[in-house]
């Protein structure tokens, strides 16, 4: 009877499962419930230059500089000094496309020293909840008050595709976490030695699908504590308008994203490589036509002016959309365009702090 | 146990046949769900076999066969390949079911006792569970992996596999219309999709569908969109932390 135990196999396999043999016990709860403070009740105890301007319904200009791809902070300071008079707050990107650059927290600290208010970006790709908490304490201690949360690009799109991505939290849960910390406790419920307070922001992409679910996500982010929103770069305005119509624009502050195009090559690269960007072919055509028959520096100048003109037209159009409270200009390696755009859009000078 | 008589044996015998038929049907009709794996490169396999001359191969009729890495055909191919490179392949052990099934494997080990005793090393053409199982069962021999285990997935057709489960320890498929966001969203988001979802596709590459678009479409179909209108709280990843052991309580309720 060598085979006898083998015959027993299916019998024990099935019948040993407690599911069939006992009173059903509670097998699973859905997702964990941690001791959250209801984020809608969170009082924003902190006021920043950015929050004040937005609350006063001033048309706000924020800009973005890319942290250096290395350890030279002077590079960052040069970029910041170039644009600081032309915006109300400055975003520091957080390892966009998974290409390592100087920490957004450290850069925010330098930006603050330059006399302009930083908006520290934090992506969910590279940190778990432990690091989120730790960095938020540190950021508050450094005087950083505006924090903007994002999902973060997939690392396969960048220079370090071999990296292990984290995504312990998504951007919405990260906002919940930041809101919760403002209650004076960490996620474990332990009392904090010093409570941080932030003006929280998030992003949305009006071109992402499905549009209904994307608009719900904006609601979720607002519920989780986001007060201001910066969008992905806007090119086709009608889809953006359609998206804005789905939002409760009175509850949130929205800054429309602007990326001026250097030329058709940059536009095509962005369509291909930057997630969530949709530059219409007609716009690319305009850039191509502008440089037609020209060469060298002359061509470069003309094409770039056309890029600026397109961006100015976009600014004009988004200003007319209900619920747009400002613009967010992303230089993406062309920070020099920011002063030009702000001046020519009639948005210069910017209000002084405390004005 | 005393009642386990001829008729029970007969029933289980039939069950065994049905099992083989099912496997056959799965291969033909593409109904497989399995640990998906790929053979390592020839160079890697030869390198890890360096210093070992007498080799015994292992395969099974489960995942290994369905992934075309450890079925009879691949065991024979491997025999030829290793022989061409000067190895002495003593033969192979093929387990009906899976090498993960310790009991079935022990039966086969018993049958091939003499051959196994002669071997320098075992080359396991099945998942990492199989290699570790053999290491534990036959510690006096070296068991080496001939494959890389990739994921838990389906087989819509032969040679084609899609990842479906991350074994996170807390299934949410009831809320997502049967589509797993942790596995099928490239970022594993619980409040997806991110801003990179366009025209139903994922930002990662043009061949990957956006799982959250699929979830949205499915939930709309079954009128359960409310499931994803609310915020999903942070996930308890401690349920995924290994190493894990589960011991089911043995009771015989099903057959009583």
Coordinates of C-alpha atoms in Angstrom, one line a residue:
Chain A
X1 CA 0.0 0.0 0.0
X2 CA 2.7 2.4 -1.0
X3 CA 0.2 4.6 -2.7
X4 CA -2.2 4.9 0.1
X5 CA -1.0 8.2 1.4
X6 CA -1.1 9.6 -2.1
X7 CA -4.8 8.8 -2.3
X8 CA -5.3 10.8 0.9
X9 CA -3.8 13.8 -0.7
X10 CA -6.8 15.5 -2.3
X11 CA -8.9 14.6 0.7
X12 CA -6.7 16.4 3.2
X13 CA -6.0 19.2 0.8
X14 CA -9.5 20.3 0.6
X15 CA -10.9 19.4 3.9
X16 CA -8.1 20.9 5.9
X17 CA -9.1 24.3 4.7
X18 CA -10.7 26.1 7.7
X19 CA -13.0 27.9 5.2
X20 CA -15.1 24.7 4.8
X21 CA -14.8 23.3 8.3
X22 CA -15.5 26.1 10.7
X23 CA -17.8 28.9 11.4
X24 CA -16.6 31.6 9.1
X25 CA -14.3 33.7 11.0
X26 CA -13.5 37.2 9.9
X27 CA -11.1 36.4 7.2
X28 CA -10.1 39.8 5.8
X29 CA -10.8 43.4 6.6
X30 CA -10.5 45.7 3.6
X31 CA -7.7 48.2 3.6
X32 CA -6.2 49.2 6.9
X33 CA -7.7 52.0 9.0
X34 CA -5.0 53.9 10.7
X35 CA -5.8 56.6 13.3
X36 CA -6.4 59.3 10.8
X37 CA -7.7 62.7 11.6
X38 CA -10.5 63.4 9.2
X39 CA -8.6 65.6 6.7
X40 CA -11.6 67.8 5.9
X41 CA -11.5 69.0 9.5
X42 CA -7.8 69.9 9.4
X43 CA -7.4 73.6 9.9
X44 CA -4.7 75.1 7.8
X45 CA -2.8 76.7 10.5
X46 CA 0.0 77.9 8.3
X47 CA -0.1 80.8 5.9
X48 CA 2.4 81.2 3.2
X49 CA 2.9 83.9 0.6
X50 CA 1.4 81.5 -1.9
X51 CA -1.6 80.7 0.2
X52 CA -2.3 84.3 1.0
X53 CA -2.2 85.4 -2.7
X54 CA -4.5 82.5 -3.7
X55 CA -6.9 83.2 -0.9
X56 CA -7.0 86.9 -1.9
X57 CA -7.8 85.8 -5.4
X58 CA -4.7 87.4 -6.9
X59 CA -3.6 85.8 -10.2
X60 CA -0.6 83.8 -9.1
X61 CA 2.5 82.9 -11.0
X62 CA 4.6 80.0 -9.8
X63 CA 7.6 78.7 -11.7
X64 CA 9.8 75.6 -11.6
X65 CA 13.5 75.1 -11.6
X66 CA 15.2 71.7 -12.1
X67 CA 17.7 70.9 -9.3
X68 CA 21.2 70.4 -10.5
X69 CA 22.2 67.0 -11.8
X70 CA 25.0 66.8 -9.3
X71 CA 26.3 68.5 -6.2
X72 CA 26.9 72.0 -7.4
X73 CA 24.4 74.2 -5.4
X74 CA 25.7 77.3 -7.1
X75 CA 24.1 76.2 -10.3
X76 CA 20.8 76.1 -8.6
X77 CA 21.3 79.5 -7.0
X78 CA 22.1 81.0 -10.4
X79 CA 18.9 79.6 -11.9
X80 CA 16.9 80.8 -8.9
X81 CA 18.2 84.3 -9.0
X82 CA 17.4 84.5 -12.7
X83 CA 13.7 83.8 -12.1
X84 CA 12.9 84.7 -8.5
X85 CA 11.5 88.2 -9.2
X86 CA 9.1 86.8 -11.8
X87 CA 7.1 84.4 -9.7
X88 CA 5.4 84.1 -6.3
X89 CA 6.8 80.7 -5.3
X90 CA 9.2 78.3 -6.9
X91 CA 8.8 74.6 -7.3
X92 CA 11.7 72.2 -6.8
X93 CA 11.2 69.1 -8.8
X94 CA 11.8 65.7 -7.3
X95 CA 13.8 63.4 -9.5
X96 CA 11.6 63.8 -12.6
X97 CA 11.5 60.7 -14.8
X98 CA 13.6 59.0 -12.2
X99 CA 16.8 60.8 -13.2
X100 CA 18.6 61.6 -9.9
X101 CA 19.0 65.3 -9.2
X102 CA 19.8 67.2 -5.9
X103 CA 17.2 66.5 -3.3
X104 CA 14.1 68.7 -3.5
X105 CA 14.2 69.4 0.2
X106 CA 17.8 70.6 0.2
X107 CA 17.1 72.7 -2.9
X108 CA 14.0 74.2 -1.2
X109 CA 16.2 75.2 1.6
X110 CA 18.6 77.0 -0.8
X111 CA 15.7 78.6 -2.6
X112 CA 14.4 80.0 0.7
X113 CA 17.8 81.5 1.4
X114 CA 17.6 83.3 -1.9
X115 CA 14.5 85.1 -0.6
X116 CA 11.8 83.3 -2.5
X117 CA 9.2 80.8 -1.2
X118 CA 9.8 77.2 -2.2
X119 CA 7.2 74.6 -3.1
X120 CA 8.8 71.3 -2.3
X121 CA 7.7 68.5 -4.6
X122 CA 7.5 64.9 -3.2
X123 CA 6.9 61.9 -5.4
X124 CA 5.6 58.6 -4.1
X125 CA 7.9 56.6 -6.3
X126 CA 11.0 56.8 -4.2
X127 CA 9.8 56.9 -0.5
X128 CA 7.8 54.8 1.8
X129 CA 5.6 56.1 4.6
X130 CA 8.5 56.1 7.0
X131 CA 10.6 58.4 4.7
X132 CA 7.6 60.6 4.0
X133 CA 7.1 61.3 7.7
X134 CA 10.8 61.8 8.3
X135 CA 11.3 64.2 5.4
X136 CA 8.2 66.2 6.3
X137 CA 9.5 66.8 9.8
X138 CA 12.8 67.8 8.3
X139 CA 11.2 70.1 5.7
X140 CA 9.2 71.9 8.3
X141 CA 12.2 72.4 10.5
X142 CA 14.0 73.9 7.5
X143 CA 11.2 76.4 7.1
X144 CA 9.5 74.8 4.1
X145 CA 5.8 75.2 4.2
X146 CA 4.4 74.6 0.7
X147 CA 4.6 70.9 -0.3
X148 CA 3.2 69.4 -3.5
X149 CA 2.6 65.7 -3.8
X150 CA 2.7 63.7 -7.0
X151 CA 2.7 60.0 -8.1
X152 CA 6.1 60.3 -9.8
X153 CA 7.0 59.0 -13.3
X154 CA 7.7 55.4 -13.9
X155 CA 11.4 54.7 -13.5
X156 CA 11.5 52.9 -16.9
X157 CA 11.2 56.3 -18.6
X158 CA 14.4 57.6 -17.1
X159 CA 18.1 56.9 -16.8
X160 CA 17.8 54.4 -13.9
X161 CA 15.3 51.8 -15.2
X162 CA 16.9 49.1 -13.0
X163 CA 15.8 50.9 -9.8
X164 CA 13.2 49.3 -7.5
X165 CA 10.3 51.7 -7.3
X166 CA 8.6 52.1 -3.9
X167 CA 4.9 53.3 -4.2
X168 CA 4.2 52.3 -0.6
X169 CA 1.6 55.1 -0.8
X170 CA 0.1 56.9 -3.8
X171 CA -0.1 60.7 -4.0
X172 CA -3.5 60.8 -2.3
X173 CA -2.4 58.7 0.6
X174 CA 0.7 60.8 0.9
X175 CA -1.5 63.8 1.2
X176 CA -3.5 62.1 3.9
X177 CA -0.4 61.3 5.7
X178 CA 0.8 64.9 5.6
X179 CA -2.6 66.1 6.8
X180 CA -2.6 63.6 9.6
X181 CA 0.8 64.7 10.8
X182 CA -0.7 68.2 11.3
X183 CA -2.8 66.7 14.1
X184 CA 0.3 66.2 16.2
X185 CA 0.5 62.4 15.9
X186 CA 2.3 60.1 13.5
X187 CA 0.7 57.2 11.7
X188 CA 1.3 54.9 14.7
X189 CA -0.7 57.4 16.9
X190 CA 2.4 58.5 18.8
X191 CA 2.6 62.2 19.8
X192 CA 5.1 64.2 17.7
X193 CA 7.9 66.2 19.2
X194 CA 6.9 69.3 17.3
X195 CA 4.0 69.3 15.0
X196 CA 4.6 70.3 11.3
X197 CA 2.1 72.5 9.4
X198 CA 2.0 72.8 5.7
X199 CA 0.1 74.3 2.8
X200 CA -0.5 71.2 0.8
X201 CA -0.8 70.9 -2.9
X202 CA -1.1 68.3 -5.6
X203 CA -1.1 68.0 -9.4
X204 CA -3.5 66.9 -12.0
X205 CA -3.3 66.2 -15.7
X206 CA -6.4 67.2 -17.7
X207 CA -5.3 65.1 -20.6
X208 CA -5.2 61.9 -18.7
X209 CA -7.9 59.3 -19.0
X210 CA -10.6 58.4 -18.1
X211 CA -11.6 62.0 -17.6
X212 CA -14.4 61.2 -15.0
X213 CA -12.1 59.2 -12.8
X214 CA -9.4 61.8 -13.1
X215 CA -11.8 64.5 -11.9
X216 CA -12.7 62.2 -8.9
X217 CA -9.1 62.0 -8.1
X218 CA -8.9 65.8 -7.9
X219 CA -11.8 65.6 -5.4
X220 CA -10.0 62.8 -3.5
X221 CA -6.8 64.9 -3.3
X222 CA -8.8 67.9 -2.1
X223 CA -10.4 65.7 0.6
X224 CA -7.0 64.4 1.6
X225 CA -5.8 67.9 2.2
X226 CA -4.6 69.5 -1.1
X227 CA -5.5 73.1 -1.3
X228 CA -3.7 74.1 -4.4
X229 CA -3.2 72.3 -7.7
X230 CA -0.6 72.6 -10.4
X231 CA -1.5 71.0 -13.7
X232 CA 0.5 69.2 -16.3
X233 CA 1.5 71.5 -19.2
X234 CA -1.5 72.8 -21.1
X235 CA -1.5 72.9 -24.9
X236 CA -4.9 72.1 -26.2
X237 CA -7.1 74.4 -24.2
X238 CA -10.6 72.9 -24.9
X239 CA -9.8 69.6 -23.1
X240 CA -8.5 71.6 -20.1
X241 CA -11.7 73.7 -20.1
X242 CA -13.8 70.5 -20.2
X243 CA -11.9 69.1 -17.3
X244 CA -12.2 72.3 -15.3
X245 CA -16.0 72.2 -15.8
X246 CA -16.0 68.9 -14.0
X247 CA -14.4 70.3 -10.9
X248 CA -15.7 72.1 -7.9
X249 CA -13.5 75.1 -8.7
X250 CA -14.6 77.1 -5.7
X251 CA -13.1 74.6 -3.3
X252 CA -9.7 74.4 -4.9
X253 CA -7.0 76.7 -6.3
X254 CA -5.7 75.8 -9.7
X255 CA -2.5 76.9 -11.4
X256 CA -2.4 76.0 -15.1
X257 CA 0.9 74.4 -16.2
X258 CA 2.8 76.2 -19.0
X259 CA 5.9 74.8 -20.7
X260 CA 7.2 77.0 -23.5
X261 CA 8.4 75.0 -26.5
X262 CA 12.0 75.6 -27.7
X263 CA 11.3 74.0 -31.1
X264 CA 9.6 71.1 -32.9
X265 CA 12.2 68.7 -31.7
X266 CA 11.5 69.4 -28.1
X267 CA 7.8 69.2 -28.7
X268 CA 8.1 65.7 -30.4
X269 CA 10.4 64.5 -27.6
X270 CA 7.9 65.6 -25.0
X271 CA 5.0 63.9 -26.7
X272 CA 7.0 60.7 -26.8
X273 CA 8.9 60.8 -23.5
X274 CA 7.0 62.9 -21.0
X275 CA 4.0 61.1 -19.5
X276 CA 0.7 62.9 -19.9
X277 CA 1.8 65.5 -22.4
X278 CA -0.3 66.1 -25.5
X279 CA 1.0 68.8 -27.9
X280 CA -1.3 69.1 -30.9
X281 CA 0.4 68.6 -34.3
X282 CA -0.8 72.0 -35.4
X283 CA 1.3 73.6 -32.8
X284 CA 4.4 71.6 -33.8
X285 CA 3.6 72.7 -37.4
X286 CA 3.7 76.3 -36.4
X287 CA 7.2 75.9 -34.9
X288 CA 8.4 74.1 -38.0
X289 CA 7.0 76.7 -40.3
X290 CA 8.5 79.6 -38.3
X291 CA 12.0 78.3 -38.9
X292 CA 11.3 77.4 -42.5
X293 CA 14.1 78.5 -44.8
X294 CA 16.3 79.8 -42.0
X295 CA 19.4 78.4 -40.4
X296 CA 21.7 78.7 -37.4
X297 CA 21.2 81.3 -34.7
X298 CA 18.6 83.2 -36.8
X299 CA 16.5 80.1 -37.1
X300 CA 16.9 79.3 -33.4
X301 CA 15.8 82.8 -32.4
X302 CA 12.7 82.8 -34.6
X303 CA 11.6 79.4 -33.6
X304 CA 12.0 80.2 -29.9
X305 CA 10.0 83.4 -30.3
X306 CA 7.3 81.4 -31.9
X307 CA 7.4 79.0 -28.9
X308 CA 7.1 82.0 -26.5
X309 CA 4.2 83.4 -28.6
X310 CA 2.3 80.0 -28.4
X311 CA 2.9 80.0 -24.6
X312 CA 1.6 83.5 -24.3
X313 CA -1.5 82.6 -26.3
X314 CA -2.1 79.7 -24.0
X315 CA -1.7 81.9 -20.9
X316 CA -4.3 84.3 -22.4
X317 CA -6.7 81.4 -23.0
X318 CA -6.4 79.7 -19.7
X319 CA -6.8 83.0 -17.8
X320 CA -10.3 83.2 -19.3
X321 CA -11.3 79.8 -18.0
X322 CA -13.4 79.8 -14.9
X323 CA -11.5 78.4 -11.9
X324 CA -8.0 79.1 -13.1
X325 CA -6.2 81.0 -10.3
X326 CA -2.8 81.3 -11.8
X327 CA -0.2 79.8 -13.9
X328 CA 2.7 77.5 -13.2
X329 CA 5.6 77.9 -15.6
X330 CA 8.0 75.0 -16.0
X331 CA 11.2 76.1 -17.7
X332 CA 12.4 72.5 -18.3
X333 CA 16.0 73.5 -19.1
X334 CA 14.9 76.9 -20.6
X335 CA 14.6 78.9 -17.4
X336 CA 15.5 82.1 -19.3
X337 CA 12.1 82.0 -20.9
X338 CA 10.3 82.6 -17.6
X339 CA 11.0 86.3 -17.2
X340 CA 10.1 87.0 -20.8
X341 CA 6.8 85.1 -20.5
X342 CA 5.8 86.8 -17.2
X343 CA 6.6 90.3 -18.5
X344 CA 5.0 89.8 -21.9
X345 CA 1.9 88.3 -20.3
X346 CA 1.5 91.5 -18.3
X347 CA 2.0 89.7 -15.0
X348 CA 5.1 91.7 -14.0
X349 CA 5.9 93.0 -11.4
X350 CA 4.8 90.4 -8.9
X351 CA 3.3 91.4 -5.6
X352 CA 5.8 91.9 -2.8
X353 CA 5.7 89.6 0.2
X354 CA 3.4 90.8 2.9
X355 CA 1.8 93.2 0.4
Chain B
X1 CA -8.9 6.1 7.1
X2 CA -9.8 2.4 7.4
X3 CA -12.7 3.2 5.1
X4 CA -10.4 4.1 2.3
X5 CA -11.2 1.0 0.2
X6 CA -11.4 0.0 -3.4
X7 CA -14.2 2.3 -4.3
X8 CA -12.4 5.3 -2.9
X9 CA -9.2 4.3 -4.8
X10 CA -11.3 4.0 -7.9
X11 CA -12.8 7.5 -7.5
X12 CA -9.4 9.0 -6.9
X13 CA -7.9 7.1 -9.8
X14 CA -10.5 8.7 -12.0
X15 CA -9.7 12.0 -10.4
X16 CA -6.1 11.5 -11.4
X17 CA -7.2 11.0 -15.0
X18 CA -9.4 14.0 -14.9
X19 CA -6.4 15.9 -13.6
X20 CA -4.3 14.9 -16.6
X21 CA -7.2 15.7 -19.0
X22 CA -7.6 19.0 -17.4
X23 CA -3.9 19.8 -17.8
X24 CA -4.1 18.7 -21.4
X25 CA -7.2 20.9 -21.9
X26 CA -5.4 23.8 -20.3
X27 CA -2.6 23.6 -22.7
X28 CA -4.9 23.3 -25.7
X29 CA -7.5 25.8 -24.6
X30 CA -5.2 28.1 -22.8
X31 CA -6.8 28.1 -19.4
X32 CA -3.5 28.0 -17.5
X33 CA -2.8 30.0 -14.4
X34 CA 0.7 29.5 -13.1
X35 CA 4.1 30.5 -11.9
X36 CA 5.5 31.8 -15.1
X37 CA 9.2 31.2 -15.7
X38 CA 11.9 31.2 -18.4
X39 CA 14.9 29.1 -19.0
X40 CA 18.2 30.8 -18.1
X41 CA 20.7 31.3 -20.9
X42 CA 22.7 28.4 -22.1
X43 CA 25.9 30.1 -20.9
X44 CA 24.5 30.6 -17.4
X45 CA 23.4 26.9 -17.2
X46 CA 26.8 25.6 -18.3
X47 CA 28.6 28.0 -15.9
X48 CA 26.6 26.8 -12.9
X49 CA 27.2 23.2 -13.9
X50 CA 30.9 23.6 -14.0
X51 CA 32.6 21.0 -11.9
X52 CA 29.5 18.7 -12.0
X53 CA 29.6 15.8 -14.4
X54 CA 26.8 13.5 -13.7
X55 CA 23.5 15.4 -13.9
X56 CA 19.9 14.5 -13.3
X57 CA 17.2 16.8 -14.6
X58 CA 13.9 17.6 -12.9
X59 CA 10.7 18.7 -14.5
X60 CA 7.0 18.4 -13.9
X61 CA 3.6 18.4 -15.6
X62 CA 2.4 21.6 -13.9
X63 CA 3.8 25.1 -14.3
X64 CA 7.1 23.8 -15.6
X65 CA 5.5 22.0 -18.5
X66 CA 3.0 24.8 -19.3
X67 CA 5.8 27.3 -19.5
X68 CA 7.7 25.1 -21.8
X69 CA 10.7 24.9 -19.5
X70 CA 10.4 21.6 -17.7
X71 CA 8.1 19.3 -19.7
X72 CA 9.2 16.1 -21.2
X73 CA 10.2 17.8 -24.4
X74 CA 12.4 20.3 -22.6
X75 CA 13.9 17.6 -20.4
X76 CA 15.0 15.8 -23.6
X77 CA 16.3 18.9 -25.2
X78 CA 18.3 19.7 -22.1
X79 CA 19.6 16.1 -22.1
X80 CA 20.9 16.6 -25.7
X81 CA 22.3 20.0 -25.0
X82 CA 24.2 19.0 -21.9
X83 CA 25.5 15.8 -23.7
X84 CA 26.8 18.0 -26.5
X85 CA 28.7 19.9 -23.9
X86 CA 30.3 16.9 -22.4
X87 CA 28.0 16.3 -19.5
X88 CA 26.8 12.9 -18.5
X89 CA 23.1 13.2 -18.1
X90 CA 21.9 10.2 -16.1
X91 CA 18.3 10.8 -16.9
X92 CA 15.4 12.9 -15.7
X93 CA 12.7 12.8 -13.0
X94 CA 9.3 14.0 -14.2
X95 CA 6.7 14.6 -11.5
X96 CA 3.0 14.5 -12.4
X97 CA 1.5 17.6 -10.9
X98 CA 4.3 19.8 -9.5
X99 CA 7.7 19.6 -7.9
X100 CA 6.1 21.8 -5.2
X101 CA 4.1 18.8 -4.1
X102 CA 6.5 17.2 -1.7
X103 CA 4.5 14.0 -1.6
X104 CA 4.4 13.4 -5.3
X105 CA 8.1 14.3 -5.6
X106 CA 9.0 11.8 -2.9
X107 CA 7.3 9.1 -4.8
X108 CA 9.3 9.9 -7.8
X109 CA 12.6 10.2 -5.9
X110 CA 11.9 6.7 -4.4
X111 CA 11.4 5.3 -7.9
X112 CA 14.7 6.8 -9.2
X113 CA 16.7 6.2 -6.1
X114 CA 19.7 4.4 -7.8
X115 CA 20.1 7.0 -10.5
X116 CA 19.9 9.9 -8.0
X117 CA 22.5 8.4 -5.8
X118 CA 24.9 8.4 -8.7
X119 CA 24.4 12.0 -9.6
X120 CA 26.7 15.0 -8.8
X121 CA 24.1 17.6 -9.2
X122 CA 20.3 18.1 -10.0
X123 CA 19.3 20.6 -12.6
X124 CA 15.8 21.8 -11.8
X125 CA 13.7 22.9 -14.8
X126 CA 11.0 24.3 -12.6
X127 CA 10.4 27.3 -10.3
X128 CA 12.4 28.3 -7.2
X129 CA 10.1 26.4 -5.0
X130 CA 11.1 23.2 -6.7
X131 CA 14.8 23.8 -6.4
X132 CA 14.4 24.6 -2.7
X133 CA 12.2 21.6 -2.2
X134 CA 14.8 19.3 -3.7
X135 CA 17.6 21.0 -1.7
X136 CA 15.7 20.2 1.5
X137 CA 14.6 16.7 0.5
X138 CA 18.0 15.6 -0.8
X139 CA 20.5 17.8 1.1
X140 CA 23.4 15.5 0.1
X141 CA 23.1 16.6 -3.5
X142 CA 23.4 20.0 -5.1
X143 CA 20.2 21.3 -6.7
X144 CA 20.6 24.1 -9.3
X145 CA 18.0 26.3 -10.9
X146 CA 17.7 26.1 -14.7
X147 CA 15.0 28.7 -14.8
X148 CA 14.2 32.2 -13.6
X149 CA 10.8 32.4 -12.0
X150 CA 9.1 35.6 -13.2
X151 CA 5.5 36.0 -12.0
X152 CA 2.1 34.5 -11.3
X153 CA 0.0 34.7 -14.4
X154 CA -2.2 33.3 -17.1
X155 CA -1.6 31.6 -20.4
X156 CA -4.1 32.9 -22.9
X157 CA -2.3 30.9 -25.5
X158 CA 0.8 28.7 -25.6
X159 CA 4.1 30.7 -25.1
X160 CA 2.1 33.8 -24.0
X161 CA 1.9 34.7 -20.3
X162 CA 0.4 37.8 -18.6
X163 CA 1.0 38.7 -14.9
X164 CA -2.1 38.7 -12.8
X165 CA -1.4 38.3 -9.1
X166 CA 1.2 39.8 -6.7
X167 CA 0.2 37.7 -3.7
X168 CA -0.1 40.8 -1.5
X169 CA -2.0 38.9 1.2
X170 CA -5.1 41.0 1.0
X171 CA -7.2 40.6 -2.2
X172 CA -9.2 43.6 -3.4
X173 CA -10.6 42.1 -6.6
X174 CA -14.1 42.3 -5.1
X175 CA -13.8 46.1 -5.3
X176 CA -12.1 46.5 -8.6
X177 CA -14.3 44.4 -10.9
X178 CA -11.8 41.5 -10.9
X179 CA -8.8 43.4 -12.2
X180 CA -5.8 43.7 -9.8
X181 CA -4.5 47.3 -9.5
X182 CA -1.5 46.2 -7.4
X183 CA -0.3 43.8 -10.2
X184 CA -1.6 45.4 -13.4
X185 CA -1.0 49.0 -12.7
X186 CA 2.7 49.6 -13.4
X187 CA 2.9 51.6 -10.1
X188 CA 0.6 49.5 -8.1
X189 CA -1.6 52.5 -7.2
X190 CA -4.7 52.1 -5.1
X191 CA -6.2 55.5 -6.0
X192 CA -5.3 55.3 -9.7
X193 CA -4.9 56.1 -12.5
X194 CA -1.9 58.5 -12.4
X195 CA -1.6 61.3 -14.8
X196 CA 0.2 59.1 -17.3
X197 CA -2.9 57.1 -18.4
X198 CA -3.8 58.1 -22.0
X199 CA -6.2 56.5 -24.4
X200 CA -6.4 53.4 -22.2
X201 CA -2.6 52.9 -22.2
X202 CA 0.0 53.1 -19.5
X203 CA 2.8 55.7 -19.6
X204 CA 5.4 53.0 -19.2
X205 CA 5.2 51.7 -22.7
X206 CA 2.8 51.6 -25.6
X207 CA 1.9 47.9 -25.1
X208 CA 0.7 48.0 -21.5
X209 CA -2.9 48.7 -20.9
X210 CA -3.8 51.1 -18.0
X211 CA -5.2 48.9 -15.3
X212 CA -7.3 51.7 -13.9
X213 CA -8.9 52.4 -17.2
X214 CA -9.8 48.7 -17.3
X215 CA -11.1 48.8 -13.7
X216 CA -13.1 51.9 -14.5
X217 CA -14.7 50.4 -17.6
X218 CA -15.5 47.2 -15.8
X219 CA -17.0 48.9 -12.7
X220 CA -19.1 51.1 -15.0
X221 CA -20.4 47.9 -16.7
X222 CA -21.4 46.3 -13.4
X223 CA -22.6 49.6 -11.9
X224 CA -20.1 49.7 -9.1
X225 CA -18.2 52.9 -9.8
X226 CA -18.9 54.0 -6.2
X227 CA -16.2 51.5 -5.2
X228 CA -13.5 53.8 -6.5
X229 CA -15.1 57.2 -5.9
X230 CA -13.9 57.1 -2.3
X231 CA -10.4 57.3 -1.1
X232 CA -8.7 54.0 -0.6
X233 CA -6.7 54.1 2.6
X234 CA -3.0 53.1 2.9
X235 CA -2.4 49.4 2.3
X236 CA -1.1 47.2 5.1
X237 CA 2.0 45.9 3.3
X238 CA 3.0 43.9 6.4
X239 CA 0.7 41.2 5.0
X240 CA 3.1 40.8 2.1
X241 CA 6.2 40.6 4.2
X242 CA 7.9 37.2 4.0
X243 CA 8.9 34.7 5.0
X244 CA 5.4 33.5 5.7
X245 CA 4.0 30.2 6.9
X246 CA 0.4 29.2 6.9
X247 CA -0.8 26.1 8.7
X248 CA -4.4 25.2 8.0
X249 CA -6.4 23.4 10.7
X250 CA -7.1 19.9 9.5
X251 CA -10.8 19.0 9.6
X252 CA -12.9 16.9 7.4
X253 CA -16.0 18.9 7.0
X254 CA -16.2 18.9 3.2
X255 CA -16.5 15.2 2.8
X256 CA -18.6 14.4 5.9

